[in-house]
Coordinates of C-alpha atoms in Angstrom, one line a residue:
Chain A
X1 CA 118.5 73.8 139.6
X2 CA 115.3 74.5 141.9
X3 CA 114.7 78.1 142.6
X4 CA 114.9 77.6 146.5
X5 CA 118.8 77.3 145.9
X6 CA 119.6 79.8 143.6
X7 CA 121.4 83.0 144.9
X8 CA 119.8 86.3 144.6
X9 CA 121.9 88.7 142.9
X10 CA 121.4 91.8 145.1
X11 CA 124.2 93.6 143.9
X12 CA 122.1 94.0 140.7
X13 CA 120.0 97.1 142.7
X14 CA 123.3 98.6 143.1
X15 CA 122.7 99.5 139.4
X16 CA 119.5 101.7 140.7
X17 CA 122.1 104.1 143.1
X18 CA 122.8 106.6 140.2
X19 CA 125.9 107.4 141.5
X20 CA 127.7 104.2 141.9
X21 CA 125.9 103.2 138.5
X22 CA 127.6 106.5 137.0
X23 CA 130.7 105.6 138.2
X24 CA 130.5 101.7 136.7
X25 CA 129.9 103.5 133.5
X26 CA 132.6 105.5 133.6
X27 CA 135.2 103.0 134.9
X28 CA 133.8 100.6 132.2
X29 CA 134.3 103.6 129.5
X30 CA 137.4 104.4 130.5
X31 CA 138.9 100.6 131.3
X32 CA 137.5 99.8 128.1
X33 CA 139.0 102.1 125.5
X34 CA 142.3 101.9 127.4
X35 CA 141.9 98.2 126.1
X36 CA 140.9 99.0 123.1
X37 CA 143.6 101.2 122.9
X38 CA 146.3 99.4 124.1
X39 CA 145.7 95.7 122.5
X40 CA 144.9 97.1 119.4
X41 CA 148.4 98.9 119.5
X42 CA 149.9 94.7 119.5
X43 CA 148.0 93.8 116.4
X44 CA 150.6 93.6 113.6
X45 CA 150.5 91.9 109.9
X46 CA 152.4 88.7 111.5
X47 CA 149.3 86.5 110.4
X48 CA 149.6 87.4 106.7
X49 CA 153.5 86.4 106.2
X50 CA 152.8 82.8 107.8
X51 CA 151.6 80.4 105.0
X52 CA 148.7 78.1 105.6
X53 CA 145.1 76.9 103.5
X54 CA 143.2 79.6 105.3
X55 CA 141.8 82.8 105.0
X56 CA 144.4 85.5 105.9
X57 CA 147.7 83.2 105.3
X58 CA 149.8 83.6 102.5
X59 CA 149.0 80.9 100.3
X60 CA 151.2 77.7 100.1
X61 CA 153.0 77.5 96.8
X62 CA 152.2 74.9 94.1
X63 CA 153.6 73.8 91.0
X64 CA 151.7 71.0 88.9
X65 CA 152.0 70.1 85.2
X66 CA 149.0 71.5 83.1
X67 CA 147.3 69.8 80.4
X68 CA 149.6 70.7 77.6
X69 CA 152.4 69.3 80.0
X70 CA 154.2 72.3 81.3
X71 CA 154.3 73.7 84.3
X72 CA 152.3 75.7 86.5
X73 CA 153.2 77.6 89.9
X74 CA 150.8 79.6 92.3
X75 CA 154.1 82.1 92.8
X76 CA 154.1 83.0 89.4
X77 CA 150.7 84.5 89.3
X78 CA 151.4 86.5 92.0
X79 CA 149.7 89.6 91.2
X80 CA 146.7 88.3 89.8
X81 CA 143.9 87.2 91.7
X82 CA 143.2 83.5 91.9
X83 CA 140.6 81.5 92.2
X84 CA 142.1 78.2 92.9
X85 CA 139.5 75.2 92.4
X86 CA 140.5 72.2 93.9
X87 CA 138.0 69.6 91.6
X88 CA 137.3 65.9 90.2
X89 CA 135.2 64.6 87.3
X90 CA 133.4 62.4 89.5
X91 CA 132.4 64.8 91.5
X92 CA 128.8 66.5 90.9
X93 CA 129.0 69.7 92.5
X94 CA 132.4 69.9 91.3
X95 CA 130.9 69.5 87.7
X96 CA 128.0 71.2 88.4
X97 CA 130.2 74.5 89.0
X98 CA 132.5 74.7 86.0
X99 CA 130.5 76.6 84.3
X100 CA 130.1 79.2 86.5
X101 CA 134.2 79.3 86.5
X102 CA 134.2 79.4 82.9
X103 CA 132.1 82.1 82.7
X104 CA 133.4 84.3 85.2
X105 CA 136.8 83.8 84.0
X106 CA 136.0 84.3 80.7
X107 CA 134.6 88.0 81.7
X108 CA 137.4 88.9 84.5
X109 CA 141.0 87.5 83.0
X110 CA 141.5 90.7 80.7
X111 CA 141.0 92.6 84.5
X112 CA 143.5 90.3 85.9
X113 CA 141.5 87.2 87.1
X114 CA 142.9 83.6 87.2
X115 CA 140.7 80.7 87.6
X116 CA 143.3 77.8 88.6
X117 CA 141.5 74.4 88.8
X118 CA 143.6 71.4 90.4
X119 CA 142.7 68.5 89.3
X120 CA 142.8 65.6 92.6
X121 CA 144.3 63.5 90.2
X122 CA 145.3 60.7 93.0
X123 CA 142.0 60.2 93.6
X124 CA 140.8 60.7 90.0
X125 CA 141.1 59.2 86.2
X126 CA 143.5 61.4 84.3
X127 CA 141.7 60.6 81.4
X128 CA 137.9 61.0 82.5
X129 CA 139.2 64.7 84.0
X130 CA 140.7 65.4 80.1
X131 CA 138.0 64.3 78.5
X132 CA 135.6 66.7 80.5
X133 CA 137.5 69.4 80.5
X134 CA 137.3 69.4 76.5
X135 CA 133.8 68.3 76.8
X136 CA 133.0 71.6 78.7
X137 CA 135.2 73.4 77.0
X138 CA 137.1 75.2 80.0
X139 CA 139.2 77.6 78.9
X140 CA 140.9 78.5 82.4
X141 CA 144.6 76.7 83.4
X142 CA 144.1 72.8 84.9
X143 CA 146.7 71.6 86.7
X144 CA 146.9 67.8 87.6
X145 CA 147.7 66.8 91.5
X146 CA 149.3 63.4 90.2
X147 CA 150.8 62.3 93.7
X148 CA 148.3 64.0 96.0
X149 CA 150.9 66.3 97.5
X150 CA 148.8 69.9 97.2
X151 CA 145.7 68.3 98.1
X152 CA 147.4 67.4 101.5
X153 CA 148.8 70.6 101.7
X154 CA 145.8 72.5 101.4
X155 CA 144.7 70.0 104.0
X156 CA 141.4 69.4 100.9
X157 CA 138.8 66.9 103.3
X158 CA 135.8 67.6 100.4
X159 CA 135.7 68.1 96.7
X160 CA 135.4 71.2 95.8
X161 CA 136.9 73.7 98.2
X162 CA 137.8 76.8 96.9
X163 CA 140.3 79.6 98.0
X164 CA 140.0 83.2 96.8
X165 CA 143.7 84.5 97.0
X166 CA 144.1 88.1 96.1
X167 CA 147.3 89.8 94.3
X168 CA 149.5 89.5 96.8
X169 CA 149.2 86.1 97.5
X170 CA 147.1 86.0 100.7
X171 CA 144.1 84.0 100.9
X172 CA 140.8 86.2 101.2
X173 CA 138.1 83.5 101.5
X174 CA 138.1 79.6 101.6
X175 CA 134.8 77.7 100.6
X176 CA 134.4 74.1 101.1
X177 CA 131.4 72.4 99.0
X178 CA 129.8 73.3 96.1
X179 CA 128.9 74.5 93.6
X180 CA 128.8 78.1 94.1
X181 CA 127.1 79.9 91.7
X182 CA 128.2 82.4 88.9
X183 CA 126.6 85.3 90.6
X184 CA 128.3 84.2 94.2
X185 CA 131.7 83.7 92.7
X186 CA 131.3 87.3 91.2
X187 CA 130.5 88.3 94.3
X188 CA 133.8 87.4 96.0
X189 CA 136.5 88.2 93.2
X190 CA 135.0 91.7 91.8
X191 CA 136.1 93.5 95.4
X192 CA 139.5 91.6 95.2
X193 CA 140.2 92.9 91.3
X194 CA 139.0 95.9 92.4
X195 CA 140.9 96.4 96.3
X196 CA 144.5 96.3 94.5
X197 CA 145.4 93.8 97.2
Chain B
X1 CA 140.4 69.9 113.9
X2 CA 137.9 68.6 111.9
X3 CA 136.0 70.7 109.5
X4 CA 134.1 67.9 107.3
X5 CA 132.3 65.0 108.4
X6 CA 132.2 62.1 105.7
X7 CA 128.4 60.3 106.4
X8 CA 128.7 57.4 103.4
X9 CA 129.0 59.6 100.2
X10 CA 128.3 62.8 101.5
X11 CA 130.6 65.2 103.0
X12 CA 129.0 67.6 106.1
X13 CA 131.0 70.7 107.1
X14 CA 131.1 69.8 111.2
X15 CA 130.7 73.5 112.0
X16 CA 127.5 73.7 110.0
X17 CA 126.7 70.4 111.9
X18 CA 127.5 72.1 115.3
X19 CA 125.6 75.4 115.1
X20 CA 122.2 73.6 113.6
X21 CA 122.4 71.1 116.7
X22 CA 123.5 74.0 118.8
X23 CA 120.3 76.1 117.6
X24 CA 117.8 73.0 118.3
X25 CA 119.4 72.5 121.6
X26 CA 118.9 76.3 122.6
X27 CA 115.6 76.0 121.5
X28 CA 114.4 73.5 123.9
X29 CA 116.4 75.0 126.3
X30 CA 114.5 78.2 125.6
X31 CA 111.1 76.3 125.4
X32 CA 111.9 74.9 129.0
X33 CA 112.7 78.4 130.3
X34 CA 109.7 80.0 128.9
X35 CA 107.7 77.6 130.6
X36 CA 109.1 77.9 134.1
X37 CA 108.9 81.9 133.9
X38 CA 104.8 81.0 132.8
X39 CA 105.0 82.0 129.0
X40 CA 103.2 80.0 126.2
X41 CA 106.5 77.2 125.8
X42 CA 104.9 76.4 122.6
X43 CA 104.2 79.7 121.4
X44 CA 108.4 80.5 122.0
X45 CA 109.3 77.5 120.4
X46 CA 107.3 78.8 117.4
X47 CA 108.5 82.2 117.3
X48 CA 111.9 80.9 117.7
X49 CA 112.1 78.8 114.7
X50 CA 110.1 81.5 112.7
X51 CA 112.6 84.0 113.3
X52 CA 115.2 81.6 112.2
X53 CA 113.9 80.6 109.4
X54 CA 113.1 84.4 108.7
X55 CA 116.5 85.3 109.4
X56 CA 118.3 83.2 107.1
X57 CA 116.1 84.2 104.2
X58 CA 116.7 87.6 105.4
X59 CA 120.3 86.6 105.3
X60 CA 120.2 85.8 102.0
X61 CA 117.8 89.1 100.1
X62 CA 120.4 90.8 102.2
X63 CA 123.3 89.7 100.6
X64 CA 121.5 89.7 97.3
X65 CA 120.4 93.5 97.9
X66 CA 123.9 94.7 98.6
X67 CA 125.0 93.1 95.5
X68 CA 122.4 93.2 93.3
X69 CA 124.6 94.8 90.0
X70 CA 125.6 90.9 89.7
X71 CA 122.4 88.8 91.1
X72 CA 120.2 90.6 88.7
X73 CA 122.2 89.3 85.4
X74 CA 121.7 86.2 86.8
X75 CA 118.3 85.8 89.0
X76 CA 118.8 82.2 89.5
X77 CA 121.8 82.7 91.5
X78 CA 119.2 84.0 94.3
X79 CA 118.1 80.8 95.1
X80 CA 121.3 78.7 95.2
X81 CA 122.0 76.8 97.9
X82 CA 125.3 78.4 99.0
X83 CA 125.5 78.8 102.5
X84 CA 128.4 81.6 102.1
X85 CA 126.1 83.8 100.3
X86 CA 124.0 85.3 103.4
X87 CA 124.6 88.7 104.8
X88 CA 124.7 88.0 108.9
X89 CA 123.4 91.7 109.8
X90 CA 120.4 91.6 107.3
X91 CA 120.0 87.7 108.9
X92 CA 119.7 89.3 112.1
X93 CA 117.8 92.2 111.7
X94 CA 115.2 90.3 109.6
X95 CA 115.3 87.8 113.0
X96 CA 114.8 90.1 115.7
X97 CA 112.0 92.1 113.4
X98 CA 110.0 89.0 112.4
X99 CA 110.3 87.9 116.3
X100 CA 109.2 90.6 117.5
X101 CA 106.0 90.8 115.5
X102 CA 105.7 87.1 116.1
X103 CA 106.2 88.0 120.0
X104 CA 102.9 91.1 119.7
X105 CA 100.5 88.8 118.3
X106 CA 100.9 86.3 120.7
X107 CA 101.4 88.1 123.4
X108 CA 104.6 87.3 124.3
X109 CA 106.5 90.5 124.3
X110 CA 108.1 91.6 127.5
X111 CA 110.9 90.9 129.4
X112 CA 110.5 87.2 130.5
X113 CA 110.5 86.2 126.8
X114 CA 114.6 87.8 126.8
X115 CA 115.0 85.9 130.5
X116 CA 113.7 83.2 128.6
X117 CA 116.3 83.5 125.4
X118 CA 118.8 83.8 127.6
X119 CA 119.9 80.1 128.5
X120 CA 119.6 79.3 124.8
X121 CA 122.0 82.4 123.8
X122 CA 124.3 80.5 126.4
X123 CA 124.0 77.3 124.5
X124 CA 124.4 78.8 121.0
X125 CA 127.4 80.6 122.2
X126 CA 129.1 77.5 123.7
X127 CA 128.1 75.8 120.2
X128 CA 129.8 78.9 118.1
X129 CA 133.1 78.2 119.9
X130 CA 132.8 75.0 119.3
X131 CA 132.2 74.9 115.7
X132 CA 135.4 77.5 115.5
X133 CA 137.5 74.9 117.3
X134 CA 136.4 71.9 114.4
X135 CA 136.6 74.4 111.7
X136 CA 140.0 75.7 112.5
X137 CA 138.2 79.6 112.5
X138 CA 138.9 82.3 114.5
X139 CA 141.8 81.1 115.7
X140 CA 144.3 82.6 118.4
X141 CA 147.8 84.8 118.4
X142 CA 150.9 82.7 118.5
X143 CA 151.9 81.7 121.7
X144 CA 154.7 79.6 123.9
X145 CA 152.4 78.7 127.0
X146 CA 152.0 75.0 127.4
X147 CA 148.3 74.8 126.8
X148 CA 149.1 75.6 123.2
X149 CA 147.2 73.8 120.3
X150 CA 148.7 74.2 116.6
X151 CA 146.5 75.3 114.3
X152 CA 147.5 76.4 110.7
X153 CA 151.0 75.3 111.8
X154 CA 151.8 77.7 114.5
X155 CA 151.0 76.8 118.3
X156 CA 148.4 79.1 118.8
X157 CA 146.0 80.4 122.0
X158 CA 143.6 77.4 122.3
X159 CA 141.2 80.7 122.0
X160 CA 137.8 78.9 121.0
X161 CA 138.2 76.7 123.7
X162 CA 138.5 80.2 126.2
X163 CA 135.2 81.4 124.7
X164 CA 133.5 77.9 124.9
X165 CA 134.9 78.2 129.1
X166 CA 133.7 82.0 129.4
X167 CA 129.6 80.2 127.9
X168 CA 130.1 78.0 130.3
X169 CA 130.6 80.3 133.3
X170 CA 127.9 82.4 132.0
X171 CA 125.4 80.0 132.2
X172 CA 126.7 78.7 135.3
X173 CA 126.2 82.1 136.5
X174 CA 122.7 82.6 135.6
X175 CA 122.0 79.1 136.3
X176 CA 122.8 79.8 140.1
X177 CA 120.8 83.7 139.8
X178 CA 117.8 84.2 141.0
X179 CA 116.2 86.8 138.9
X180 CA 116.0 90.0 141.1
X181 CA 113.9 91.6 138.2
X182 CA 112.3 91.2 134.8
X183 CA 115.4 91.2 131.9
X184 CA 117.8 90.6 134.6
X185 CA 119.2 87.2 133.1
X186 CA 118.8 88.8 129.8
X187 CA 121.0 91.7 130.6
X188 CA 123.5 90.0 132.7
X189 CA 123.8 87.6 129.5
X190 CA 124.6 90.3 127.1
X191 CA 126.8 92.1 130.0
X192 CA 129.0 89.2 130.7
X193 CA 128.9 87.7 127.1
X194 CA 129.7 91.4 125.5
X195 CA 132.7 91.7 128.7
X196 CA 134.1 88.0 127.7
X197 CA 134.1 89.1 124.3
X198 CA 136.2 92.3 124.9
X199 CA 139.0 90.3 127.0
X200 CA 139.6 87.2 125.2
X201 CA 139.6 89.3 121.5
X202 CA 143.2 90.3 122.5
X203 CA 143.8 86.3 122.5
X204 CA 142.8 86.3 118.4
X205 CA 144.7 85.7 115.8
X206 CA 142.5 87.0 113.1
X207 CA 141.0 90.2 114.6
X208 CA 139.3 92.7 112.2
X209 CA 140.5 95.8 112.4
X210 CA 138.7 99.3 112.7
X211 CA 141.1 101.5 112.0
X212 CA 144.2 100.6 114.2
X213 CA 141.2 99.1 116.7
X214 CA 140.2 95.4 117.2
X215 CA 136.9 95.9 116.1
X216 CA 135.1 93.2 118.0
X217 CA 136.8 95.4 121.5
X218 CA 135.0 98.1 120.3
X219 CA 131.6 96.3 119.8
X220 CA 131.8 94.4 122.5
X221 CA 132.5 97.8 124.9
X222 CA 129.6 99.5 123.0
X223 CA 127.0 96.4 124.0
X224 CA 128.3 96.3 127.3
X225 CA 127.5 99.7 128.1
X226 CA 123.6 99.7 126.6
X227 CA 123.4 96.1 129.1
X228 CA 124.6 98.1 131.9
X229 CA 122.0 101.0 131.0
X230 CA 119.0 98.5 130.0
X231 CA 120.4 96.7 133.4
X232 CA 119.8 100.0 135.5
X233 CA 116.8 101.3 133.7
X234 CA 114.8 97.4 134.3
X235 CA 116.2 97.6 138.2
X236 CA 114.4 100.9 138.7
X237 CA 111.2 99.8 137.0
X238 CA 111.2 96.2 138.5
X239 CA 110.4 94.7 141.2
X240 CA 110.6 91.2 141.9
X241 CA 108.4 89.7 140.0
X242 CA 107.2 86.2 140.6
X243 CA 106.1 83.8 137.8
X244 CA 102.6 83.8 139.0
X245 CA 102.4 87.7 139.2
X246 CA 104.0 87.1 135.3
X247 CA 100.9 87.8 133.7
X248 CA 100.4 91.5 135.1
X249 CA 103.7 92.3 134.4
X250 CA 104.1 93.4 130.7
X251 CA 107.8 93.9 131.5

């Protein structure tokens, strides 16, 4: 737009009247912290009883069979703090990370830490996903996703995405891609072991 | 929604995607405006990617400062390439310090420089709300008006798409200003983007709370009341200033 056509905005030197300036900055004082005041007054915990894959939702329930064939639900470990590691073995930074996961699990589960990793088992080899989980030697719960179900429902577009869901249940922080690192990870579940919540 | 972008094999997060073509648009942008208000456009295109670049790894000795009981049993972990593991206020701190230093040296320091940001702090803005909207962050309250959208399963305020309007009308706004005085798109920027802040935060569904306060409200009320007094204080000092009497004018 050409300069010639653009509106000057005299009510700018208003601003250098002190007295109608004083009185913007008090109306703007005053409007604002009766906003403040008033909308903050609506915010409620509504968000956190709704379940959904993001950060501040309760976290949808799961239950997948594990390696040694039984079991495994989200709701049961309730309480704990999860890290829930949606993974494959094709997957490089998926691979790539599992260390990390190991490690910090292996350091955190006597303080209540739970490093869940679901297997995307629809879209992987059973097999390949056993045999590199005893290769590595992963000593945290795997769950397989046989049917694809919990991948939908945590809406998983990439491998890995990672949710960090503290003790009661609510999802703190979602990361998509990988891999993290040990110190990052640490990063996220030592205030969550810590907070109680 | 659409947080992840599949290109072949690899999978791009589309808000990353957004706010990195969102910075190099506001950076021509900038470049152009520098240029009309008779600053080095080069020279701002310059300092504009050094300050990014010095802001992210500000971002990121930020982060590892504040947590540095963990990073230093494991020093590797500095140099990861996680993109969560930034702190945003070291990020722009170390930005606005490293650009201003950039700015003295070459002479670019006054108020035109800020006019000049200006249009590209419209861009960026329109490209955060955008990237919310893809990602599914910072989503709105629950609501039964018919310009709903669902989001995590609930039909929510379409509430990105209110801030990616309120860019828009900013921009239009200064688009359509002359500028009366040196800073004066600047400060009506940070005015009107601070006041469209404050009003649509009610609309979130994922406020931060200060106490029993949204704290965004309260952030956004505290910058609007230092634009209102950098507003006042550059009216009083300026006059109009014309791009050729720029270089005089240290603003």
């Amino acid at each position: 737009m050409s300069r010639q056509t653009r509106s000057e905005p005299r009510w700018l030197f208003l601003l250098t009247n002190p007295f109608l300036w004083l009185f913007l900055m008090v109306a703007v004082f005053v409007g604002g912290a009766a906003g403040v005041y008033f909308s903050g007054m609506k915010t409620g915990g509504d968000v956190q009883r709704k379940i959904a894959p993001q950060a501040g939702f309760s976290a949808p329930d799961l239950t997948l069979v594990a390696l040694d064939g039984k079991y495994q639900s989200l709701s049961d470990l309730r309480g704990k703090v999860v890290l829930l590691n949606h993974w494959a073995s094709w997957c490089a930074p998926c691979r790539a990370e599992m260390a990390a996961l190991n490690n910090v699990y292996a350091r955190y589960r006597e303080s209540g830490l739970v490093v869940l990793g679901v297997n995307a088992t629809s879209q992987d080899d059973e097999a390949a996903a056993r045999a590199f989980v005893k290769q590595e030697g992963l000593t945290f719960p795997i769950v397989f996703d046989r049917d694809g179900s919990t991948g939908r429902t945590y809406r998983i577009h990439s491998l890995p995405t990672s949710y960090f869901i503290g003790r009661d249940g609510v999802i703190r922080e979602v990361i998509i891609g990988g891999p993290m690192s040990e110190a990052s990870v640490e990063v996220k579940i030592k205030p969550l072991l810590l907070g109680g919540r | 929604m659409q947080p992840v972008v599949r290109v072949g094999p690899l999978a791009l997060q589309t808000s990353g995607l957004i706010l990195l073509l969102s910075f190099v648009i506001a950076l021509e942008v900038m470049q152009r405006a520098a240029a009309r208000l008779a600053l080095s456009a080069d020279d701002t295109y310059n300092l504009g990617y050094l300050a990014a670049i010095a802001g992210l790894a500000g971002a990121r000795l930020g982060y590892v400062a504040a947590n540095w009981s963990i990073y230093r049993q494991n020093l590797t972990s500095i140099v990861a390439l996680n993109a969560d593991a930034l702190s945003p206020l070291a990020g722009i701190v170390t930005a606005l310090g490293v650009g201003y230093v950039v700015a003295q040296r070459k002479r670019l320091a006054n108020r035109r420089l800020l006019d000049a940001l200006a249009p590209g702090l419209v861009v960026f803005a329109a490209g955060l709300a955008v990237a919310d909207l893809a990602s599914g962050n910072g989503y709105g309250s629950p609501t039964t008006l018919p310009w709903a959208i669902t989001l995590w399963d609930a039909p929510r305020h379409p509430v990105q798409i209110y801030h990616l309007m309120a860019a828009l009308a900013i921009g239009l706004i200064l688009a359509r200003s002359a500028r009366p005085f040196a800073g004066a798109h600047f400060g009506l920027f940070v005015a009107f983007y601070a006041a469209s802040r404050f009003v649509l935060e009610p609309f979130h569904g994922d406020s931060a709370l200060l106490g029993s306060f949204r704290s965004v409200q309260v952030a956004s009320l505290l910058v609007l009341l230092l634009a209102l007094v950098l507003l006042r204080v550059w009216a009083v000092r300026g006059a109009v200033e014309s791009p050729g009497a720029a270089a005089t004018n240290h603003g």
